[in-house]
Amino acid sequence: MVSSTRADAKEKTRETLLVTGLKLAETTGLDGLSINAVTAAAGVAKGTFFHHFGDRTSYLVALHRHFHDRIVDEVQSAVIAIAPGSRRLETMSGIYLDACLRNRGVRALTLEARGILAIQAEITRRNETTVALLTTDFVALGWPQPRAAARLWLAANVECGLMELDLGHADPDTRSVLLEFAMPFRGRTD
């Protein structure tokens, strides 16, 4: 019982550090997201931070994973009964874009983090997993190069998320155009 309570407290502290970092990133970006700033805002000692994360880079990778793992969980729950295709792509896109708007610190994770090698590796790994999932949708839609279409769809969603973060709200026109890309392949007309 005691070890379970300690484990719960440890996980709660780790979660607090991650939630605090994402919130701080909204105003400081990654450059201002120092260990001192995170621990002060979270109300924990620096030693506690290092107990959970070996260094700042490990923390930033964990922060990236934390945000995206929550989206993956939400997406998996939402699309479990939806067949691959346009409706599933629309559902996944909406979840991602809405999550970005709820967590404005993701802008720093999306743009600034690409300069950190450990996060580049995480982004590459995550993108490959996502493209594999999305490829099934573009196969169902009849796209002749479904993997390439999936890669472009993923990039378009990230760009749409950044556009909406700049606006501060969802952009129905941009989302509508994005969904046009998720239509069945019609072939060339010329």
mmCIF file of C-alpha atoms in Angstrom, residues 22-157:
data_model
loop_
_atom_site.group_PDB
_atom_site.id
_atom_site.type_symbol
_atom_site.label_atom_id
_atom_site.label_comp_id
_atom_site.label_asym_id
_atom_site.label_seq_id
_atom_site.Cartn_x
_atom_site.Cartn_y
_atom_site.Cartn_z
ATOM 1 C CA LEU A 22 3.376 22.878 -21.561
ATOM 2 C CA LYS A 23 1.624 25.837 -19.945
ATOM 3 C CA LEU A 24 4.868 27.803 -19.587
ATOM 4 C CA ALA A 25 5.805 27.096 -23.198
ATOM 5 C CA GLU A 26 2.750 29.127 -24.223
ATOM 6 C CA THR A 27 4.484 32.304 -23.070
ATOM 7 C CA THR A 28 8.182 31.483 -22.884
ATOM 8 C CA GLY A 29 8.691 29.216 -25.895
ATOM 9 C CA LEU A 30 11.300 26.505 -25.494
ATOM 10 C CA ASP A 31 14.168 28.974 -25.031
ATOM 11 C CA GLY A 32 12.573 30.313 -21.852
ATOM 12 C CA LEU A 33 11.556 26.895 -20.602
ATOM 13 C CA SER A 34 14.404 26.494 -18.147
ATOM 14 C CA ILE A 35 14.597 23.958 -15.356
ATOM 15 C CA ASN A 36 14.428 26.842 -12.869
ATOM 16 C CA ALA A 37 11.265 28.232 -14.473
ATOM 17 C CA VAL A 38 9.562 24.821 -14.560
ATOM 18 C CA THR A 39 10.421 23.893 -10.981
ATOM 19 C CA ALA A 40 9.428 27.315 -9.654
ATOM 20 C CA ALA A 41 6.081 27.234 -11.459
ATOM 21 C CA ALA A 42 5.438 23.628 -10.420
ATOM 22 C CA GLY A 43 6.455 24.302 -6.830
ATOM 23 C CA VAL A 44 9.038 21.532 -6.657
ATOM 24 C CA ALA A 45 12.751 21.397 -5.933
ATOM 25 C CA LYS A 46 15.321 21.091 -8.714
ATOM 26 C CA GLY A 47 16.329 17.719 -7.306
ATOM 27 C CA THR A 48 12.774 16.510 -7.856
ATOM 28 C CA PHE A 49 12.996 17.571 -11.478
ATOM 29 C CA PHE A 50 16.241 15.623 -11.946
ATOM 30 C CA HIS A 51 14.715 12.618 -10.222
ATOM 31 C CA HIS A 52 12.083 12.474 -12.986
ATOM 32 C CA PHE A 53 14.126 13.743 -15.934
ATOM 33 C CA GLY A 54 17.866 13.354 -16.301
ATOM 34 C CA ASP A 55 18.290 16.720 -17.994
ATOM 35 C CA ARG A 56 16.420 19.435 -19.859
ATOM 36 C CA THR A 57 16.556 17.577 -23.177
ATOM 37 C CA SER A 58 15.019 14.447 -21.624
ATOM 38 C CA TYR A 59 12.318 16.669 -20.180
ATOM 39 C CA LEU A 60 11.575 18.267 -23.564
ATOM 40 C CA VAL A 61 11.302 14.839 -25.202
ATOM 41 C CA ALA A 62 8.947 13.729 -22.405
ATOM 42 C CA LEU A 63 6.922 16.913 -22.861
ATOM 43 C CA HIS A 64 6.588 16.201 -26.587
ATOM 44 C CA ARG A 65 5.546 12.593 -25.906
ATOM 45 C CA HIS A 66 3.106 13.663 -23.196
ATOM 46 C CA PHE A 67 1.218 15.974 -25.534
ATOM 47 C CA HIS A 68 1.129 13.598 -28.492
ATOM 48 C CA ASP A 69 0.401 10.439 -26.476
ATOM 49 C CA ARG A 70 -2.755 12.090 -25.141
ATOM 50 C CA ILE A 71 -3.861 12.900 -28.691
ATOM 51 C CA VAL A 72 -3.131 9.336 -29.836
ATOM 52 C CA ASP A 73 -5.225 7.949 -26.966
ATOM 53 C CA GLU A 74 -8.092 10.292 -27.826
ATOM 54 C CA VAL A 75 -7.879 9.466 -31.537
ATOM 55 C CA GLN A 76 -7.802 5.713 -30.945
ATOM 56 C CA SER A 77 -10.898 5.898 -28.755
ATOM 57 C CA ALA A 78 -12.760 8.071 -31.249
ATOM 58 C CA VAL A 79 -12.021 6.100 -34.426
ATOM 59 C CA ILE A 80 -12.198 2.523 -33.180
ATOM 60 C CA ALA A 81 -15.513 1.924 -34.936
ATOM 61 C CA ILE A 82 -14.877 4.145 -37.988
ATOM 62 C CA ALA A 83 -13.710 2.470 -41.180
ATOM 63 C CA PRO A 84 -10.651 3.948 -42.908
ATOM 64 C CA GLY A 85 -11.509 6.839 -45.205
ATOM 65 C CA SER A 86 -12.676 10.438 -45.233
ATOM 66 C CA ARG A 87 -14.781 10.331 -42.074
ATOM 67 C CA ARG A 88 -11.965 8.799 -40.055
ATOM 68 C CA LEU A 89 -9.472 11.375 -41.389
ATOM 69 C CA GLU A 90 -11.886 14.182 -40.507
ATOM 70 C CA THR A 91 -12.304 12.832 -36.976
ATOM 71 C CA MET A 92 -8.568 12.459 -36.416
ATOM 72 C CA SER A 93 -7.864 15.907 -37.824
ATOM 73 C CA GLY A 94 -10.488 17.563 -35.624
ATOM 74 C CA ILE A 95 -9.105 15.919 -32.506
ATOM 75 C CA TYR A 96 -5.551 17.011 -33.316
ATOM 76 C CA LEU A 97 -6.484 20.582 -34.214
ATOM 77 C CA ASP A 98 -8.725 21.023 -31.167
ATOM 78 C CA ALA A 99 -5.971 19.654 -28.909
ATOM 79 C CA CYS A 100 -3.522 22.181 -30.360
ATOM 80 C CA LEU A 101 -5.918 25.024 -29.583
ATOM 81 C CA ARG A 102 -6.415 23.768 -26.006
ATOM 82 C CA ASN A 103 -2.639 23.542 -25.497
ATOM 83 C CA ARG A 104 -1.078 26.616 -27.026
ATOM 84 C CA GLY A 105 2.362 25.558 -25.810
ATOM 85 C CA VAL A 106 2.357 22.976 -28.567
ATOM 86 C CA ARG A 107 3.458 25.753 -30.936
ATOM 87 C CA ALA A 108 6.863 25.678 -29.261
ATOM 88 C CA LEU A 109 6.911 21.880 -29.461
ATOM 89 C CA THR A 110 5.973 21.983 -33.136
ATOM 90 C CA LEU A 111 8.321 24.712 -34.346
ATOM 91 C CA GLU A 112 11.161 25.303 -31.902
ATOM 92 C CA ALA A 113 11.671 21.690 -30.876
ATOM 93 C CA ARG A 114 12.753 20.656 -34.364
ATOM 94 C CA GLY A 115 16.173 22.160 -33.644
ATOM 95 C CA ILE A 116 16.785 19.699 -30.786
ATOM 96 C CA LEU A 117 18.222 16.426 -32.107
ATOM 97 C CA ALA A 118 16.542 14.210 -29.506
ATOM 98 C CA ILE A 119 13.171 15.735 -30.338
ATOM 99 C CA GLN A 120 13.849 15.437 -34.075
ATOM 100 C CA ALA A 121 14.250 11.708 -33.535
ATOM 101 C CA GLU A 122 11.007 11.612 -31.554
ATOM 102 C CA ILE A 123 9.163 13.585 -34.248
ATOM 103 C CA THR A 124 10.487 11.268 -36.961
ATOM 104 C CA ARG A 125 9.450 8.181 -34.996
ATOM 105 C CA ARG A 126 6.001 9.560 -34.252
ATOM 106 C CA ASN A 127 5.464 10.763 -37.826
ATOM 107 C CA GLU A 128 6.352 7.342 -39.223
ATOM 108 C CA THR A 129 3.823 5.694 -36.893
ATOM 109 C CA THR A 130 1.164 8.253 -37.838
ATOM 110 C CA VAL A 131 1.853 7.958 -41.566
ATOM 111 C CA ALA A 132 1.471 4.171 -41.305
ATOM 112 C CA LEU A 133 -1.941 4.669 -39.696
ATOM 113 C CA LEU A 134 -3.041 7.330 -42.194
ATOM 114 C CA THR A 135 -1.871 5.310 -45.195
ATOM 115 C CA THR A 136 -4.759 2.885 -44.643
ATOM 116 C CA ASP A 137 -7.166 5.806 -45.052
ATOM 117 C CA PHE A 138 -5.619 6.907 -48.331
ATOM 118 C CA VAL A 139 -5.619 3.311 -49.586
ATOM 119 C CA ALA A 140 -9.361 3.198 -48.812
ATOM 120 C CA LEU A 141 -9.792 6.485 -50.692
ATOM 121 C CA GLY A 142 -8.090 5.029 -53.771
ATOM 122 C CA TRP A 143 -5.034 7.289 -53.807
ATOM 123 C CA PRO A 144 -2.350 5.867 -56.143
ATOM 124 C CA GLN A 145 0.476 6.861 -53.754
ATOM 125 C CA PRO A 146 -1.232 6.459 -50.376
ATOM 126 C CA ARG A 147 1.904 6.770 -48.255
ATOM 127 C CA ALA A 148 2.912 10.057 -49.917
ATOM 128 C CA ALA A 149 -0.655 11.323 -49.537
ATOM 129 C CA ALA A 150 -0.583 10.366 -45.849
ATOM 130 C CA ARG A 151 2.694 12.262 -45.316
ATOM 131 C CA LEU A 152 1.288 15.370 -46.973
ATOM 132 C CA TRP A 153 -1.969 15.072 -44.995
ATOM 133 C CA LEU A 154 0.006 14.930 -41.766
ATOM 134 C CA ALA A 155 2.062 17.998 -42.729
ATOM 135 C CA ALA A 156 -1.090 19.869 -43.766
ATOM 136 C CA ASN A 157 -2.661 19.163 -40.374
#
